[in-house]
Coordinates of C-alpha atoms in Angstrom, one line a residue:
M1 CA -48.4 -40.2 32.7
N2 CA -50.5 -42.3 35.0
E3 CA -52.8 -43.2 32.1
K4 CA -49.7 -44.4 30.2
Y5 CA -48.7 -46.7 33.1
S6 CA -52.3 -47.9 33.6
H7 CA -52.4 -48.9 29.9
M8 CA -49.0 -50.6 30.2
T9 CA -50.2 -52.5 33.3
A10 CA -53.5 -53.5 31.6
K11 CA -51.5 -54.8 28.6
L12 CA -49.2 -56.8 30.9
S13 CA -52.3 -58.2 32.6
L14 CA -53.8 -59.3 29.3
I15 CA -50.6 -60.9 28.1
S16 CA -50.2 -62.7 31.5
M17 CA -53.8 -64.0 31.4
C18 CA -53.4 -65.2 27.8
V19 CA -50.3 -67.1 28.8
I20 CA -51.9 -68.6 31.9
F21 CA -55.1 -69.5 29.9
F22 CA -53.0 -71.3 27.3
L23 CA -51.0 -73.1 29.9
L24 CA -54.1 -74.3 31.7
I25 CA -55.6 -75.6 28.4
V26 CA -52.5 -77.5 27.6
T27 CA -52.3 -78.9 31.1
M28 CA -55.9 -80.0 31.1
L29 CA -55.5 -81.6 27.7
L30 CA -52.4 -83.5 28.8
S31 CA -54.1 -84.6 32.1
N32 CA -57.2 -85.8 30.2
I33 CA -55.2 -87.7 27.7
I34 CA -53.2 -89.4 30.4
L35 CA -56.4 -90.2 32.3
L36 CA -58.1 -91.7 29.2
F37 CA -55.0 -93.8 28.6
L38 CA -55.0 -95.1 32.2
I39 CA -58.8 -96.0 32.1
R40 CA -58.6 -97.6 28.7
H41 CA -55.8 -99.9 29.8
G42 CA -57.5 -100.8 33.1
L43 CA -55.0 -99.1 35.3
I44 CA -57.8 -96.9 36.8
E45 CA -61.4 -98.0 37.2
D46 CA -64.3 -95.8 36.0
N47 CA -67.3 -96.3 38.3
R48 CA -69.4 -93.3 37.2
G49 CA -71.6 -95.2 34.8
G50 CA -71.7 -92.4 32.2
P51 CA -69.8 -91.2 29.1
L52 CA -66.3 -90.3 30.0
I53 CA -65.3 -87.7 27.4
P54 CA -68.1 -85.2 28.1
F55 CA -67.4 -85.5 31.8
L56 CA -63.7 -84.8 31.2
F57 CA -64.6 -81.9 29.0
Q58 CA -66.9 -80.3 31.6
S59 CA -64.5 -80.8 34.5
G60 CA -61.7 -79.4 32.4
M61 CA -63.7 -76.2 31.5
V62 CA -64.6 -75.7 35.1
S63 CA -61.0 -76.1 36.1
I64 CA -59.8 -73.7 33.4
I65 CA -62.3 -71.0 34.3
T66 CA -61.6 -71.3 38.0
G67 CA -57.9 -71.4 37.5
T68 CA -57.9 -68.3 35.2
A69 CA -60.0 -66.3 37.7
L70 CA -57.7 -67.2 40.6
A71 CA -54.6 -66.5 38.4
Y72 CA -56.0 -63.0 37.5
C73 CA -56.3 -62.2 41.2
I74 CA -52.8 -63.5 42.0
V75 CA -51.1 -61.9 39.0
H76 CA -52.8 -58.5 39.5
L77 CA -50.9 -57.8 42.8
P78 CA -47.3 -58.2 41.4
L79 CA -48.3 -56.3 38.3
R80 CA -49.3 -53.4 40.5
S81 CA -45.9 -53.4 42.1
I82 CA -44.3 -53.6 38.6
Q83 CA -46.3 -50.5 37.6
L84 CA -44.9 -48.7 40.7
I85 CA -41.3 -49.8 39.8
I86 CA -41.7 -48.7 36.1
Q87 CA -43.0 -45.3 37.3
A88 CA -40.2 -44.8 39.8
I89 CA -37.6 -45.7 37.1
H90 CA -39.2 -43.1 34.8
E91 CA -38.9 -40.5 37.6
V92 CA -35.2 -41.2 37.9
S93 CA -34.7 -41.0 34.2
E94 CA -36.3 -37.5 34.4
G95 CA -33.8 -36.4 37.0
N96 CA -35.8 -37.0 40.2
F97 CA -33.3 -38.8 42.5
H98 CA -35.5 -38.4 45.6
V99 CA -38.1 -40.9 44.6
K100 CA -38.4 -43.9 46.9
L101 CA -40.0 -47.4 46.6
H102 CA -41.7 -49.0 49.6
L103 CA -42.6 -52.6 48.5
E104 CA -43.0 -55.1 51.3
H105 CA -44.2 -58.2 49.5
P106 CA -43.0 -60.5 48.0
K107 CA -39.6 -60.7 49.6
E108 CA -37.9 -60.3 46.2
F109 CA -39.7 -57.0 45.6
Q110 CA -38.7 -55.8 49.1
K111 CA -35.0 -56.4 48.3
L112 CA -35.5 -54.7 44.9
S113 CA -37.1 -51.8 46.7
Q114 CA -34.1 -51.5 49.1
S115 CA -31.6 -51.7 46.3
F116 CA -33.5 -49.1 44.3
N117 CA -33.7 -46.7 47.2
Q118 CA -29.9 -47.1 47.8
M119 CA -29.3 -46.4 44.2
T120 CA -31.4 -43.2 44.2
A121 CA -29.6 -42.0 47.4
E122 CA -26.2 -42.5 45.7
L123 CA -27.4 -40.7 42.6
A124 CA -28.8 -37.8 44.7
S125 CA -25.4 -37.4 46.5
I126 CA -23.6 -37.5 43.2
E127 CA -25.9 -34.8 41.8
I128 CA -25.2 -32.7 44.9
L129 CA -21.4 -33.1 44.4
R130 CA -21.7 -32.3 40.7
T131 CA -23.7 -29.1 41.4
D132 CA -21.2 -28.1 44.2
F133 CA -18.3 -28.8 41.9
I134 CA -19.7 -26.6 39.1
N135 CA -20.5 -23.8 41.6
N136 CA -17.1 -24.0 43.3
F137 CA -15.2 -24.3 40.0
S138 CA -17.1 -21.2 38.6
H139 CA -16.2 -19.2 41.7
E140 CA -12.6 -20.3 41.7
F141 CA -12.3 -19.5 38.0
K142 CA -14.1 -16.2 38.2
T143 CA -12.2 -14.7 41.1
P144 CA -8.8 -14.4 39.4
I145 CA -10.4 -13.3 36.1
V146 CA -12.2 -10.4 37.9
S147 CA -8.9 -9.5 39.6
I148 CA -7.0 -9.5 36.3
L149 CA -9.7 -7.5 34.6
G150 CA -9.8 -4.9 37.4
F151 CA -6.1 -4.2 37.5
A152 CA -5.8 -4.3 33.7
K153 CA -8.4 -1.5 33.6
L154 CA -6.5 0.5 36.1
L155 CA -3.3 0.1 34.1
K156 CA -5.1 1.2 30.9
R157 CA -6.2 4.5 32.6
G158 CA -2.6 5.5 33.2
N159 CA -1.6 8.3 35.7
L160 CA 0.1 5.6 37.9
S161 CA 3.4 5.7 39.5
Y162 CA 6.1 3.2 38.5
E163 CA 5.7 1.4 41.8
E164 CA 1.9 1.1 41.3
E165 CA 2.3 -0.2 37.8
Q166 CA 4.8 -2.9 39.0
E167 CA 2.5 -3.8 41.9
Y168 CA -0.5 -4.2 39.6
L169 CA 1.5 -6.2 37.0
D170 CA 2.7 -8.5 39.7
I171 CA -0.9 -9.1 40.8
I172 CA -2.0 -9.8 37.3
I173 CA 0.9 -12.3 36.8
E174 CA 0.1 -14.0 40.2
E175 CA -3.6 -14.3 39.4
S176 CA -2.7 -15.6 35.9
Q177 CA -0.5 -18.3 37.4
R178 CA -3.3 -19.1 39.8
L179 CA -5.7 -19.5 36.9
S180 CA -3.2 -21.6 35.0
T181 CA -2.6 -23.9 38.0
L182 CA -6.3 -24.3 38.6
S183 CA -7.0 -25.3 35.0
T184 CA -4.1 -27.7 34.9
T185 CA -5.2 -29.3 38.2
V186 CA -8.8 -29.7 37.0
L187 CA -7.5 -31.3 33.7
N188 CA -5.2 -33.6 35.6
L189 CA -8.0 -34.6 38.0
S190 CA -10.4 -35.2 35.1
K191 CA -7.8 -37.3 33.3
V192 CA -7.1 -39.4 36.4
E193 CA -10.7 -39.9 37.3
S194 CA -11.4 -41.3 33.8
L195 CA -8.8 -44.0 34.3
S196 CA -9.9 -47.4 35.5
L197 CA -6.5 -49.1 35.0
L198 CA -3.0 -47.7 35.6
T199 CA -0.9 -47.4 32.4
D200 CA 2.8 -46.6 31.6
K201 CA 4.1 -48.3 34.7
G202 CA 7.8 -48.8 35.3
P203 CA 10.4 -48.9 38.1
V204 CA 10.6 -45.7 40.2
L205 CA 13.2 -44.9 42.8
L206 CA 10.9 -43.2 45.4
S207 CA 13.6 -41.5 47.5
E208 CA 15.1 -39.8 44.5
Q209 CA 11.6 -38.7 43.2
I210 CA 10.7 -37.3 46.6
R211 CA 14.0 -35.3 46.8
E212 CA 13.3 -33.9 43.3
A213 CA 9.8 -32.8 44.5
V214 CA 11.3 -31.0 47.5
L215 CA 13.8 -29.2 45.2
L216 CA 11.0 -28.1 42.9
L217 CA 9.2 -26.4 45.9
E218 CA 12.4 -24.8 47.2
K219 CA 11.2 -21.3 46.6
K220 CA 8.1 -21.9 48.9
W221 CA 9.8 -23.6 51.8
D222 CA 12.9 -21.3 51.7
K223 CA 10.6 -18.3 52.0
K224 CA 9.3 -19.7 55.3
Q225 CA 12.7 -21.0 56.5
I226 CA 11.3 -24.5 56.9
Q227 CA 13.7 -27.3 57.9
F228 CA 13.4 -30.9 56.6
D229 CA 14.3 -34.1 58.4
F230 CA 14.7 -37.0 55.9
Q231 CA 14.5 -40.6 57.1
M232 CA 14.3 -42.5 53.8
E233 CA 15.4 -45.9 52.6
E234 CA 16.3 -46.4 49.0
L235 CA 13.2 -48.2 47.8
W236 CA 11.9 -49.0 44.3
V237 CA 8.2 -49.4 43.3
T238 CA 6.5 -50.2 40.0
A239 CA 4.3 -47.2 39.3
N240 CA 3.4 -44.5 36.8
E241 CA 6.2 -42.0 37.4
S242 CA 4.5 -38.8 36.3
L243 CA 1.3 -39.5 38.4
L244 CA 3.2 -40.5 41.5
K245 CA 5.3 -37.3 41.2
Q246 CA 2.0 -35.3 41.5
V247 CA 1.3 -37.1 44.8
W248 CA 4.6 -36.0 46.4
L249 CA 4.3 -32.5 45.1
N250 CA 0.8 -32.0 46.4
L251 CA 1.5 -33.5 49.8
L252 CA 4.7 -31.5 50.2
D253 CA 3.0 -28.3 49.0
N254 CA 0.2 -28.9 51.5
A255 CA 2.7 -29.4 54.4
I256 CA 4.6 -26.3 53.4
K257 CA 1.5 -24.2 53.1
F258 CA 0.3 -25.0 56.7
S259 CA 3.7 -25.1 58.4
P260 CA 4.7 -22.1 60.5
V261 CA 7.7 -19.9 59.8
N262 CA 10.9 -21.7 60.9
G263 CA 8.8 -24.9 61.1
K264 CA 10.0 -28.4 60.5
I265 CA 8.8 -31.2 58.2
L266 CA 9.6 -34.8 58.8
I267 CA 9.7 -37.1 55.7
S268 CA 10.1 -40.8 56.1
L269 CA 10.1 -43.7 53.6
S270 CA 10.3 -47.3 54.8
R271 CA 9.1 -50.9 54.0
A272 CA 6.5 -52.3 56.3
D273 CA 5.2 -55.9 55.7
H274 CA 4.1 -56.0 52.1
H275 CA 3.8 -52.2 51.7
I276 CA 6.1 -49.3 51.2
C277 CA 5.1 -46.5 53.6
F278 CA 5.7 -42.8 52.8
S279 CA 5.0 -40.4 55.6
I280 CA 5.1 -36.6 55.8
E281 CA 4.6 -34.8 59.2
D282 CA 4.2 -31.1 59.6
E283 CA 3.9 -28.7 62.6
G284 CA 0.8 -26.9 61.2
P285 CA -2.4 -26.1 63.0
G286 CA -3.8 -29.6 62.6
M287 CA -7.3 -30.7 61.9
D288 CA -10.4 -31.9 63.7
D289 CA -12.3 -35.1 62.8
T290 CA -14.9 -33.2 60.7
T291 CA -12.1 -31.6 58.6
I292 CA -10.3 -34.9 58.1
R293 CA -13.5 -36.5 56.8
C294 CA -13.9 -33.7 54.2
I295 CA -10.3 -32.9 53.0
F296 CA -10.6 -35.3 50.0
D297 CA -13.7 -33.6 48.7
K298 CA -13.2 -31.4 45.7
F299 CA -12.7 -27.7 46.5
Y300 CA -12.9 -28.3 50.2
Q301 CA -10.5 -26.1 52.2
G302 CA -10.6 -26.5 55.9
D303 CA -8.7 -23.3 56.7
P304 CA -10.1 -20.2 54.9
S305 CA -7.0 -18.2 55.7
H306 CA -5.0 -20.3 53.2
A307 CA -7.7 -20.3 50.5
M308 CA -5.7 -18.0 48.2
E309 CA -2.8 -20.6 48.3
G310 CA -4.7 -23.5 46.9
N311 CA -7.9 -24.6 45.1
G312 CA -9.0 -27.7 47.1
L313 CA -8.3 -30.1 44.3
G314 CA -4.8 -31.4 45.3
L315 CA -5.9 -34.0 47.9
P316 CA -8.7 -35.4 45.7
L317 CA -6.1 -35.9 43.0
V318 CA -3.7 -37.5 45.4
R319 CA -6.3 -40.0 46.6
K320 CA -7.4 -41.0 43.1
I321 CA -3.8 -41.6 42.0
I322 CA -3.0 -43.7 45.1
E323 CA -6.2 -45.7 44.5
L324 CA -5.1 -46.4 40.9
H325 CA -1.8 -47.7 42.4
K326 CA -3.8 -50.1 44.7
G327 CA -2.6 -48.1 47.7
D328 CA -4.1 -46.2 50.5
I329 CA -3.7 -42.9 52.3
I330 CA -4.1 -42.4 56.0
V331 CA -4.4 -39.0 57.8
K332 CA -3.7 -38.5 61.5
S333 CA -4.2 -35.0 62.9
Y334 CA -5.2 -33.2 66.0
P335 CA -6.0 -29.4 66.4
G336 CA -2.8 -27.6 67.4
K337 CA -0.6 -30.7 66.9
G338 CA 0.2 -30.8 63.2
S339 CA -0.8 -33.4 60.6
V340 CA 0.6 -36.7 59.4
F341 CA -0.2 -38.0 55.9
S342 CA 0.9 -41.6 55.3
V343 CA 0.8 -43.2 51.8
L344 CA 0.9 -47.0 51.6
L345 CA 1.9 -48.6 48.2
P346 CA 2.2 -52.3 47.4
S347 CA 5.8 -53.3 47.3

């Protein structure tokens, strides 16, 4: 590989030298023509006392040879840097995102080196996220499948009581629903991440949509006897209705999941400056700063005790949908003091 780059550099050097040599010849010819013109018309005196043309030819050749030699020395240095850049780019194309450039001179190459190193660092972090996503997704997908397979084999053997059969069937149904939810969420997230512009926008009455989301999750919050406190204005927003509905469902589901039995959830909706602010506050265990920084990462679950109730994809989906709506999401939480998720949408 080094021979390949050496050959490429030698070729670039040869081309550069040919171009420089040609430019020097053209420059000397033009200079001599102008000088002859000035002497012939008496604008410049020639006091040498010898033939002019041979002198111009000799001085021109000396200048060309000297200039070419100096140009070779000067051109060789940046070409060496170019060779390093080409080699580094090839390394990146081969999947090595840890390669770094350390070019100090000239200043332009220094800036190029810094930008290149920043690019490879970003690519390396993306590669880590991609690998983690595949590993986590495989684990999340495999767990319910193993459970379904195991209980299906037990049912096939027979010799089970009616209660045991019903229990195993309930587990199979629950794991199947979990698998279905996971695949649906992954597909939704993939679909949303592929969007660069929001489509199918229309007027949405937020208060009504949020109430519908609460009703859809009634089975979950009723089981924990959770009380709701609504402080919502009747506000409209231009948005993608189906995508925005997923935001409320995920945030509500998250609040219900972490709320204690007989807990309380406060939901508010108001206009602030040029934004519409939706806020949901729970009485859950809260989060520390480290957890808050990671909750929007795919498959991240800060509380392992609730791992069976989710897949760590809801909040990444929420953030992406809000970004598509040119909005923002803010999280405030302290350990033992619950959490507040605030969504800001342009009004």
